[in-house]
Tab-separated table of C-alpha atoms in Angstrom:
chain	number	residue	atom	x	y	z
D	1	MET	CA	6.965	4.247	-23.085
D	2	ASP	CA	7.334	8.005	-22.805
D	3	PHE	CA	7.917	9.220	-19.281
D	4	LEU	CA	5.062	11.730	-19.240
D	5	THR	CA	2.588	9.356	-20.846
D	6	GLU	CA	3.607	6.751	-18.357
D	7	PHE	CA	2.692	9.007	-15.478
D	8	LYS	CA	-0.662	10.159	-16.757
D	9	PRO	CA	-2.454	7.711	-14.425
D	10	LEU	CA	-1.090	9.747	-11.527
D	11	THR	CA	-3.636	12.462	-12.202
D	12	VAL	CA	-6.541	10.020	-12.056
D	13	GLN	CA	-8.451	10.308	-8.793
D	14	PRO	CA	-9.154	7.245	-6.633
D	15	GLU	CA	-12.894	7.275	-7.411
D	16	GLN	CA	-12.132	7.374	-11.132
D	17	ILE	CA	-9.676	4.488	-10.803
D	18	GLU	CA	-12.353	2.396	-9.104
D	19	GLU	CA	-14.999	3.295	-11.673
D	20	LYS	CA	-12.660	2.476	-14.557
D	21	SER	CA	-11.709	-0.835	-12.901
D	22	PHE	CA	-15.359	-1.817	-12.496
D	23	GLN	CA	-15.995	-1.023	-16.164
D	24	MET	CA	-13.095	-3.271	-17.156
D	25	ILE	CA	-14.479	-6.084	-14.988
D	26	ASP	CA	-17.941	-5.667	-16.583
D	27	GLU	CA	-16.348	-5.908	-20.025
D	28	GLU	CA	-14.173	-8.926	-19.262
D	29	ILE	CA	-16.231	-11.134	-16.968
D	30	GLY	CA	-18.430	-12.778	-19.610
D	31	GLU	CA	-21.163	-15.113	-18.395
D	32	HIS	CA	-21.652	-15.486	-14.665
D	33	PRO	CA	-24.255	-17.035	-12.378
D	34	PHE	CA	-24.905	-14.042	-10.119
D	35	THR	CA	-27.957	-11.917	-9.379
D	36	PRO	CA	-27.321	-8.163	-9.780
D	37	GLU	CA	-26.683	-7.738	-6.039
D	38	GLN	CA	-24.486	-10.830	-5.799
D	39	TYR	CA	-22.550	-9.464	-8.748
D	40	ARG	CA	-21.785	-6.282	-6.779
D	41	VAL	CA	-20.014	-8.500	-4.257
D	42	ALA	CA	-18.224	-10.681	-6.820
D	43	GLN	CA	-17.180	-7.601	-8.789
D	44	ARG	CA	-15.543	-6.091	-5.717
D	45	VAL	CA	-13.774	-9.388	-4.969
D	46	ILE	CA	-12.428	-9.434	-8.528
D	47	HIS	CA	-11.376	-5.804	-8.128
D	48	ALA	CA	-9.402	-6.702	-4.986
D	49	SER	CA	-7.748	-9.799	-6.459
D	50	ALA	CA	-7.628	-9.192	-10.217
D	51	ASP	CA	-8.709	-12.808	-10.333
D	52	PHE	CA	-11.800	-13.663	-12.370
D	53	GLU	CA	-11.433	-17.346	-11.557
D	54	LEU	CA	-11.744	-16.563	-7.853
D	55	GLY	CA	-14.638	-14.134	-8.362
D	56	LYS	CA	-16.582	-16.507	-10.576
D	57	SER	CA	-16.092	-19.352	-8.099
D	58	MET	CA	-18.082	-17.517	-5.448
D	59	LEU	CA	-21.145	-19.126	-3.906
D	60	PHE	CA	-24.017	-17.248	-2.293
D	61	HIS	CA	-26.702	-18.633	-0.040
D	62	PRO	CA	-29.997	-17.297	-1.465
D	63	LYS	CA	-30.550	-15.123	1.618
D	64	ALA	CA	-26.944	-13.953	2.000
D	65	ILE	CA	-27.277	-10.451	0.587
D	66	GLU	CA	-30.531	-9.690	2.388
D	67	ALA	CA	-29.172	-11.060	5.680
D	68	GLY	CA	-25.948	-9.061	5.344
D	69	ILE	CA	-27.807	-5.836	4.639
D	70	GLN	CA	-30.088	-6.500	7.603
D	71	ALA	CA	-27.136	-7.175	9.944
D	72	ILE	CA	-25.368	-3.954	8.928
D	73	ARG	CA	-28.510	-1.830	9.167
D	74	SER	CA	-29.412	-3.177	12.586
D	75	GLY	CA	-25.939	-2.409	13.925
D	76	LYS	CA	-24.879	-6.003	14.555
D	77	LYS	CA	-21.211	-6.632	15.267
D	78	VAL	CA	-18.831	-7.760	12.545
D	79	VAL	CA	-16.376	-10.441	13.698
D	80	ALA	CA	-13.144	-10.814	11.740
D	81	ASP	CA	-10.759	-13.723	12.238
D	82	VAL	CA	-7.654	-11.561	11.804
D	83	GLN	CA	-6.565	-7.971	12.345
D	84	MET	CA	-5.878	-7.373	8.626
D	85	ILE	CA	-9.616	-7.540	7.904
D	86	GLN	CA	-10.384	-5.003	10.614
D	87	SER	CA	-7.665	-2.719	9.196
D	88	GLY	CA	-8.812	-3.007	5.604
D	89	ALA	CA	-12.581	-2.827	5.975
D	90	ASN	CA	-14.570	0.375	5.685
D	91	LYS	CA	-15.504	1.050	9.293
D	92	THR	CA	-17.409	4.298	8.733
D	93	ARG	CA	-20.371	2.593	7.067
D	94	ILE	CA	-20.549	-0.079	9.783
D	95	GLU	CA	-20.294	2.400	12.658
D	96	LYS	CA	-22.915	4.646	11.055
D	97	TYR	CA	-25.544	2.021	11.946
D	98	GLY	CA	-24.119	1.355	15.399
D	99	GLY	CA	-21.997	-1.680	14.519
D	100	GLU	CA	-18.298	-2.290	15.029
D	101	ILE	CA	-15.644	-4.719	13.849
D	102	LYS	CA	-14.285	-7.060	16.510
D	103	VAL	CA	-11.246	-9.344	16.391
D	104	TYR	CA	-10.860	-11.701	19.324
D	105	ILE	CA	-7.796	-13.673	18.248
D	106	SER	CA	-5.266	-11.660	20.266
D	107	ASP	CA	-7.394	-11.195	23.391
D	108	PRO	CA	-5.485	-12.364	26.477
D	109	ASP	CA	-8.298	-14.724	27.575
D	110	VAL	CA	-8.409	-16.290	24.089
D	111	MET	CA	-4.639	-16.813	24.036
D	112	LYS	CA	-4.681	-18.322	27.510
D	113	GLU	CA	-7.554	-20.697	26.745
D	114	ALA	CA	-5.980	-21.829	23.443
D	115	LYS	CA	-2.781	-22.671	25.281
D	116	ARG	CA	-4.682	-24.531	28.000
D	117	LEU	CA	-6.613	-26.625	25.465
D	118	ASN	CA	-3.614	-27.008	23.107
D	119	THR	CA	-5.619	-25.738	20.137
D	120	THR	CA	-5.573	-22.714	17.816
D	121	ARG	CA	-6.423	-19.198	18.954
D	122	ALA	CA	-8.686	-18.985	15.889
D	123	ILE	CA	-10.903	-21.724	17.302
D	124	ILE	CA	-11.154	-20.167	20.749
D	125	SER	CA	-11.817	-16.742	19.212
D	126	MET	CA	-14.946	-18.141	17.543
D	127	ARG	CA	-16.178	-19.560	20.845
D	128	LYS	CA	-15.803	-16.098	22.350
D	129	ALA	CA	-17.390	-14.423	19.323
D	130	ILE	CA	-20.634	-16.377	19.504
D	131	LYS	CA	-21.078	-15.187	23.067
D	132	GLU	CA	-20.491	-11.522	22.262
D	133	ALA	CA	-21.518	-11.123	18.644
D	134	ASP	CA	-24.085	-13.727	17.672
D	135	GLY	CA	-26.383	-12.546	14.885
D	136	GLY	CA	-23.505	-10.561	13.451
D	137	ILE	CA	-21.444	-10.897	10.307
D	138	TYR	CA	-18.506	-13.311	10.536
D	139	ALA	CA	-15.748	-12.326	8.100
D	140	ILE	CA	-13.237	-15.178	7.976
D	141	GLY	CA	-10.441	-14.757	5.449
D	142	ASN	CA	-7.462	-16.453	6.959
D	143	ALA	CA	-8.054	-19.333	9.335
D	144	PRO	CA	-9.867	-22.468	8.114
D	145	THR	CA	-9.893	-23.645	11.732
D	146	ALA	CA	-12.004	-20.604	12.674
D	147	LEU	CA	-14.505	-21.386	9.942
D	148	LEU	CA	-14.630	-25.101	10.815
D	149	GLU	CA	-15.223	-24.264	14.468
D	150	LEU	CA	-17.996	-21.814	13.567
D	151	ILE	CA	-19.632	-24.514	11.410
D	152	ARG	CA	-19.406	-26.958	14.326
D	153	LEU	CA	-20.991	-24.429	16.692
D	154	ILE	CA	-23.826	-23.818	14.228
D	155	LYS	CA	-24.454	-27.557	13.799
D	156	GLU	CA	-24.591	-27.959	17.556
D	157	GLY	CA	-27.106	-25.126	17.781
D	158	GLU	CA	-24.762	-22.900	19.741
D	159	ALA	CA	-24.259	-20.197	17.096
D	160	LYS	CA	-26.653	-18.241	14.901
D	161	PRO	CA	-24.606	-15.870	12.759
D	162	GLY	CA	-26.438	-13.287	10.658
D	163	LEU	CA	-24.100	-13.820	7.712
D	164	ILE	CA	-20.861	-15.752	7.264
D	165	ILE	CA	-18.365	-14.453	4.764
D	166	GLY	CA	-16.083	-17.472	4.734
D	167	MET	CA	-13.176	-17.146	2.328
D	168	PRO	CA	-10.083	-18.535	4.066
D	169	VAL	CA	-7.068	-19.177	1.853
D	170	GLY	CA	-4.625	-22.025	1.895
D	171	PHE	CA	-3.525	-25.565	1.327
D	172	VAL	CA	-4.650	-27.255	4.536
D	173	SER	CA	-8.411	-27.372	5.186
D	174	ALA	CA	-9.292	-24.095	3.430
D	175	ALA	CA	-11.147	-25.617	0.458
D	176	GLU	CA	-12.678	-28.280	2.704
D	177	SER	CA	-13.929	-25.724	5.248
D	178	LYS	CA	-15.685	-23.799	2.482
D	179	GLU	CA	-17.283	-26.951	1.103
D	180	GLU	CA	-18.707	-27.625	4.560
D	181	LEU	CA	-19.964	-24.047	4.838
D	182	ALA	CA	-21.752	-24.305	1.492
D	183	LYS	CA	-23.734	-27.310	2.771
D	184	LEU	CA	-25.328	-25.283	5.570
D	185	ASP	CA	-28.681	-23.580	5.324
D	186	VAL	CA	-27.457	-20.363	6.895
D	187	PRO	CA	-26.694	-17.137	5.039
D	188	PHE	CA	-23.166	-17.482	3.667
D	189	ILE	CA	-20.852	-16.023	1.058
D	190	THR	CA	-17.933	-18.256	0.116
D	191	ASN	CA	-15.928	-19.568	-2.814
D	192	ILE	CA	-14.830	-22.905	-4.189
D	193	GLY	CA	-11.203	-23.940	-3.817
D	194	ARG	CA	-8.021	-22.921	-2.033
D	195	LYS	CA	-8.003	-19.245	-2.957
D	196	GLY	CA	-9.349	-16.489	-0.756
D	197	GLY	CA	-7.756	-14.318	1.902
D	198	SER	CA	-8.102	-11.158	3.931
D	199	THR	CA	-8.237	-8.731	0.999
D	200	VAL	CA	-11.082	-10.506	-0.803
D	201	THR	CA	-12.948	-10.995	2.473
D	202	VAL	CA	-12.653	-7.247	3.076
D	203	ALA	CA	-13.906	-6.632	-0.462
D	204	ALA	CA	-16.992	-8.804	0.103
D	205	LEU	CA	-17.700	-7.177	3.451
D	206	ASN	CA	-17.327	-3.695	1.981
D	207	ALA	CA	-19.667	-4.630	-0.863
D	208	ILE	CA	-22.317	-5.703	1.652
D	209	SER	CA	-21.991	-2.510	3.679
D	210	ILE	CA	-22.238	-0.436	0.485
D	211	LEU	CA	-25.450	-2.285	-0.467
D	212	ALA	CA	-26.786	-1.712	3.063
D	213	ASP	CA	-25.960	1.975	2.887
D	214	ARG	CA	-27.760	2.562	-0.427
D	215	VAL	CA	-31.043	4.428	-0.108
K	1	MET	CA	-18.092	-36.999	5.469
K	2	ASP	CA	-18.176	-38.172	9.060
K	3	PHE	CA	-18.403	-35.383	11.569
K	4	LEU	CA	-15.395	-36.385	13.648
K	5	THR	CA	-13.193	-37.110	10.652
K	6	GLU	CA	-14.147	-33.768	9.242
K	7	PHE	CA	-12.926	-31.972	12.329
K	8	LYS	CA	-9.606	-33.738	12.662
K	9	PRO	CA	-7.756	-30.743	11.174
K	10	LEU	CA	-8.774	-28.765	14.261
K	11	THR	CA	-6.165	-30.551	16.325
K	12	VAL	CA	-3.365	-29.581	13.942
K	13	GLN	CA	-1.221	-26.803	15.361
K	14	PRO	CA	-0.504	-23.634	13.362
K	15	GLU	CA	3.179	-24.527	12.852
K	16	GLN	CA	2.197	-27.952	11.534
K	17	ILE	CA	-0.354	-26.402	9.156
K	18	GLU	CA	2.345	-24.134	7.750
K	19	GLU	CA	4.855	-26.969	7.411
K	20	LYS	CA	2.310	-29.207	5.671
K	21	SER	CA	1.336	-26.342	3.340
K	22	PHE	CA	4.959	-25.736	2.382
K	23	GLN	CA	5.388	-29.441	1.632
K	24	MET	CA	2.342	-29.353	-0.647
K	25	ILE	CA	3.759	-26.319	-2.458
K	26	ASP	CA	7.105	-28.093	-2.915
K	27	GLU	CA	5.299	-31.083	-4.384
K	28	GLU	CA	3.059	-29.103	-6.719
K	29	ILE	CA	5.174	-26.216	-7.969
K	30	GLY	CA	7.113	-28.083	-10.661
K	31	GLU	CA	9.822	-26.162	-12.510
K	32	HIS	CA	10.530	-22.619	-11.412
K	33	PRO	CA	13.213	-20.040	-12.106
K	34	PHE	CA	14.134	-19.167	-8.522
K	35	THR	CA	17.318	-19.454	-6.475
K	36	PRO	CA	16.809	-21.263	-3.147
K	37	GLU	CA	16.440	-17.971	-1.254
K	38	GLN	CA	14.118	-16.433	-3.868
K	39	TYR	CA	12.065	-19.612	-3.640
K	40	ARG	CA	11.568	-19.026	0.101
K	41	VAL	CA	9.861	-15.750	-0.831
K	42	ALA	CA	7.828	-17.168	-3.728
K	43	GLN	CA	6.780	-20.144	-1.608
K	44	ARG	CA	5.420	-17.855	1.090
K	45	VAL	CA	3.557	-15.797	-1.535
K	46	ILE	CA	1.992	-18.988	-2.884
K	47	HIS	CA	1.111	-20.010	0.677
K	48	ALA	CA	-0.691	-16.686	1.201
K	49	SER	CA	-2.561	-16.735	-2.116
K	50	ALA	CA	-2.913	-20.430	-3.026
K	51	ASP	CA	-1.981	-19.144	-6.450
K	52	PHE	CA	0.942	-20.820	-8.219
K	53	GLU	CA	0.468	-18.607	-11.267
K	54	LEU	CA	1.043	-15.529	-9.120
K	55	GLY	CA	4.000	-17.059	-7.277
K	56	LYS	CA	5.708	-18.252	-10.443
K	57	SER	CA	5.251	-14.829	-12.056
K	58	MET	CA	7.486	-13.220	-9.455
K	59	LEU	CA	10.579	-11.305	-10.527
K	60	PHE	CA	13.611	-10.685	-8.358
K	61	HIS	CA	16.363	-8.174	-8.919
K	62	PRO	CA	19.631	-10.144	-8.459
K	63	LYS	CA	20.461	-8.180	-5.305
K	64	ALA	CA	16.929	-8.145	-3.845
K	65	ILE	CA	17.329	-10.847	-1.199
K	66	GLU	CA	20.713	-9.619	-0.008
K	67	ALA	CA	19.501	-5.996	0.111
K	68	GLY	CA	16.357	-6.953	2.016
K	69	ILE	CA	18.305	-8.957	4.588
K	70	GLN	CA	20.740	-6.067	4.989
K	71	ALA	CA	17.921	-3.525	5.474
K	72	ILE	CA	16.223	-5.657	8.151
K	73	ARG	CA	19.463	-6.402	9.985
K	74	SER	CA	20.519	-2.766	10.035
K	75	GLY	CA	17.165	-1.706	11.480
K	76	LYS	CA	16.010	0.349	8.502
K	77	LYS	CA	12.380	1.400	8.425
K	78	VAL	CA	9.783	-0.565	6.468
K	79	VAL	CA	7.293	1.648	4.613
K	80	ALA	CA	3.921	0.142	3.715
K	81	ASP	CA	1.458	1.849	1.392
K	82	VAL	CA	-1.574	0.731	3.403
K	83	GLN	CA	-2.487	-0.142	6.976
K	84	MET	CA	-3.367	-3.754	6.117
K	85	ILE	CA	0.301	-4.517	5.448
K	86	GLN	CA	1.340	-3.061	8.795
K	87	SER	CA	-1.373	-5.142	10.496
K	88	GLY	CA	-0.460	-8.370	8.765
K	89	ALA	CA	3.328	-8.267	8.835
K	90	ASN	CA	5.418	-9.888	11.542
K	91	LYS	CA	6.592	-6.859	13.499
K	92	THR	CA	8.603	-8.736	16.142
K	93	ARG	CA	11.380	-9.722	13.744
K	94	ILE	CA	11.630	-6.180	12.344
K	95	GLU	CA	11.658	-4.507	15.751
K	96	LYS	CA	14.253	-6.982	17.031
K	97	TYR	CA	16.829	-5.229	14.804
K	98	GLY	CA	15.600	-1.739	15.620
K	99	GLY	CA	13.316	-1.273	12.632
K	100	GLU	CA	9.624	-0.417	12.501
K	101	ILE	CA	6.814	-0.415	9.951
K	102	LYS	CA	5.530	2.999	8.944
K	103	VAL	CA	2.399	3.908	6.999
K	104	TYR	CA	2.108	7.550	6.005
K	105	ILE	CA	-1.105	7.474	3.955
K	106	SER	CA	-3.406	8.644	6.760
K	107	ASP	CA	-1.067	11.243	8.259
K	108	PRO	CA	-2.829	14.623	8.501
K	109	ASP	CA	-0.044	16.437	6.592
K	110	VAL	CA	-0.227	13.842	3.790
K	111	MET	CA	-4.009	14.149	3.527
K	112	LYS	CA	-3.807	17.942	3.484
K	113	GLU	CA	-1.099	18.056	0.826
K	114	ALA	CA	-2.915	15.530	-1.397
K	115	LYS	CA	-6.031	17.677	-1.250
K	116	ARG	CA	-4.054	20.839	-2.034
K	117	LEU	CA	-2.366	19.244	-5.065
K	118	ASN	CA	-5.518	17.354	-6.138
K	119	THR	CA	-3.666	14.040	-6.247
K	120	THR	CA	-3.721	10.733	-4.373
K	121	ARG	CA	-2.661	10.357	-0.751
K	122	ALA	CA	-0.591	7.360	-1.888
K	123	ILE	CA	1.602	9.649	-3.992
K	124	ILE	CA	2.137	12.172	-1.245
K	125	SER	CA	2.839	9.398	1.263
K	126	MET	CA	5.788	8.277	-0.877
K	127	ARG	CA	7.174	11.824	-0.962
K	128	LYS	CA	7.046	11.860	2.821
K	129	ALA	CA	8.496	8.350	3.081
K	130	ILE	CA	11.661	9.142	1.151
K	131	LYS	CA	12.392	11.928	3.617
K	132	GLU	CA	11.892	9.769	6.696
K	133	ALA	CA	12.694	6.249	5.588
K	134	ASP	CA	15.082	6.277	2.674
K	135	GLY	CA	17.245	3.170	2.516
K	136	GLY	CA	14.379	1.187	3.968
K	137	ILE	CA	12.116	-1.494	2.546
K	138	TYR	CA	9.100	-0.209	0.610
K	139	ALA	CA	6.239	-2.719	0.732
K	140	ILE	CA	3.610	-1.602	-1.770
K	141	GLY	CA	0.678	-3.960	-2.196
K	142	ASN	CA	-2.268	-1.786	-2.960
K	143	ALA	CA	-1.649	1.507	-4.724
K	144	PRO	CA	-0.046	1.532	-8.178
K	145	THR	CA	0.169	5.326	-7.873
K	146	ALA	CA	2.455	4.909	-4.848
K	147	LEU	CA	4.745	2.592	-6.789
K	148	LEU	CA	4.768	4.847	-9.864
K	149	GLU	CA	5.615	7.838	-7.713
K	150	LEU	CA	8.428	5.943	-5.985
K	151	ILE	CA	9.810	4.944	-9.410
K	152	ARG	CA	9.666	8.591	-10.496
K	153	LEU	CA	11.502	9.716	-7.361
K	154	ILE	CA	14.198	7.081	-7.955
K	155	LYS	CA	14.632	8.136	-11.590
K	156	GLU	CA	14.989	11.740	-10.494
K	157	GLY	CA	17.632	10.739	-7.966
K	158	GLU	CA	15.512	11.766	-5.002
K	159	ALA	CA	14.968	8.296	-3.514
K	160	LYS	CA	17.285	5.402	-2.736
K	161	PRO	CA	15.201	2.579	-1.247
K	162	GLY	CA	17.012	-0.428	0.179
K	163	LEU	CA	14.476	-2.832	-1.316
K	164	ILE	CA	11.149	-2.346	-3.064
K	165	ILE	CA	8.536	-5.063	-2.677
K	166	GLY	CA	6.128	-3.802	-5.315
K	167	MET	CA	3.101	-6.016	-5.767
K	168	PRO	CA	0.061	-3.743	-6.170
K	169	VAL	CA	-3.101	-5.400	-7.446
K	170	GLY	CA	-5.660	-4.107	-9.870
K	171	PHE	CA	-6.940	-3.203	-13.283
K	172	VAL	CA	-5.694	0.364	-13.663
K	173	SER	CA	-1.894	0.842	-13.758
K	174	ALA	CA	-0.992	-2.093	-11.479
K	175	ALA	CA	0.608	-4.306	-14.142
K	176	GLU	CA	2.174	-1.266	-15.812
K	177	SER	CA	3.679	0.013	-12.559
K	178	LYS	CA	5.328	-3.364	-11.977
K	179	GLU	CA	6.715	-3.452	-15.513
K	180	GLU	CA	8.316	-0.079	-14.877
K	181	LEU	CA	9.738	-1.281	-11.561
K	182	ALA	CA	11.298	-4.336	-13.221
K	183	LYS	CA	13.231	-2.060	-15.594
K	184	LEU	CA	15.072	-0.358	-12.749
K	185	ASP	CA	18.486	-1.374	-11.499
K	186	VAL	CA	17.496	-1.149	-7.844
K	187	PRO	CA	16.744	-4.098	-5.568
K	188	PHE	CA	13.135	-5.078	-6.198
K	189	ILE	CA	10.725	-7.954	-5.725
K	190	THR	CA	7.676	-7.804	-7.959
K	191	ASN	CA	5.425	-9.909	-10.185
K	192	ILE	CA	4.097	-9.817	-13.701
K	193	GLY	CA	0.461	-8.918	-14.264
K	194	ARG	CA	-2.537	-7.530	-12.446
K	195	LYS	CA	-2.471	-9.817	-9.438
K	196	GLY	CA	-0.880	-8.933	-6.114
K	197	GLY	CA	-2.226	-7.278	-2.991
K	198	SER	CA	-1.597	-6.681	0.673
K	199	THR	CA	-1.558	-10.334	1.751
K	200	VAL	CA	1.094	-11.413	-0.763
K	201	THR	CA	3.143	-8.288	-0.048
K	202	VAL	CA	3.041	-9.193	3.639
K	203	ALA	CA	4.098	-12.741	2.741
K	204	ALA	CA	7.114	-11.501	0.775
K	205	LEU	CA	8.103	-9.089	3.541
K	206	ASN	CA	7.779	-11.800	6.199
K	207	ALA	CA	9.897	-14.141	4.059
K	208	ILE	CA	12.654	-11.518	3.908
K	209	SER	CA	12.575	-10.898	7.644
K	210	ILE	CA	12.717	-14.679	8.286
K	211	LEU	CA	15.777	-14.945	6.006
K	212	ALA	CA	17.349	-11.985	7.831
K	213	ASP	CA	16.678	-13.582	11.201
K	214	ARG	CA	18.269	-16.920	10.340
K	215	VAL	CA	21.618	-17.513	11.983
């Protein structure tokens, strides 16, 4: 490859790179089960992972998109299980409507309580979140234990999230936690299997805030 | 599934979850081309992505592990292309040896210069990085333009990174940038194809700092 040719992409602007990527996804995805708005979310997840298998394995509660848009527009809090999601997400669009992204996992009271109960900080962070951010969007991309605890709190009638974006990754409990989420009749966005993670959770959250911010 | 059975994983501690996950990866990976130390890195990437295809597509320069350990132990800076990597990486082990993780992409001078030259902030952030952090570890998980610029600076003799962890994700230039990286005779860790991202880049970086921190 010629050196100059090879560096042509350097002159492409970020917006153009994104547009070109979305075109490539449109061309390659083939058949999929999504509504046009659900596809906006799946497309952004595929963009963030370069993984069609992951994107096409996504599951949407019928009210997920509407509930997510509503939560953003009414300035509800967004709760992330880990700091990476807070770092990666577009905060401007969330703050524009009065919302903010909260992460409770490293709060001193959460750490202390987790130690006292000999359990994970992720679990205790969800117990704190439902007190401070119920009705908000829960973006869980890392800890299956956080998602399982949130599901338990919902089943016990203690939590009423606006939308759950539950896409934890991993070998222990991740796939199982998402299966349990998909059984609930609450607005959720999730995926089947072990894959997931902070970057795709950010992508789904950003897609929702973009939909909310459209006129 | 019974409710109590279903929540048994909640009592598993984080260290046990990681250990169990690593065992499952050992059992499922089958044949792979890695040395024992390279495998520690690939295993952690698979743990972070639940993606054996991605993990097994990793490429290591023969001196990558040794160079990474050396850079950590001598307190060299770690440069990340995006904030998510700084958020997700284990900073304690890096700071223990005097190092720190730097992200230049949102620095005012970088933003100003990118605007002036009508190019990406990722590119300009690499030009700043080689002045302030040469000899360090470059952890690039998001922006192919950052990796391509770093490759250009190396070819022109302007940059001498200690180790490049180059695993950007995406449809435009990501795979190509990694192919170019793999042609260089500098210590690199990369992977073949479009997949990658901040979480797997963090996983590779953490694996290196764990190896460096072993007695």
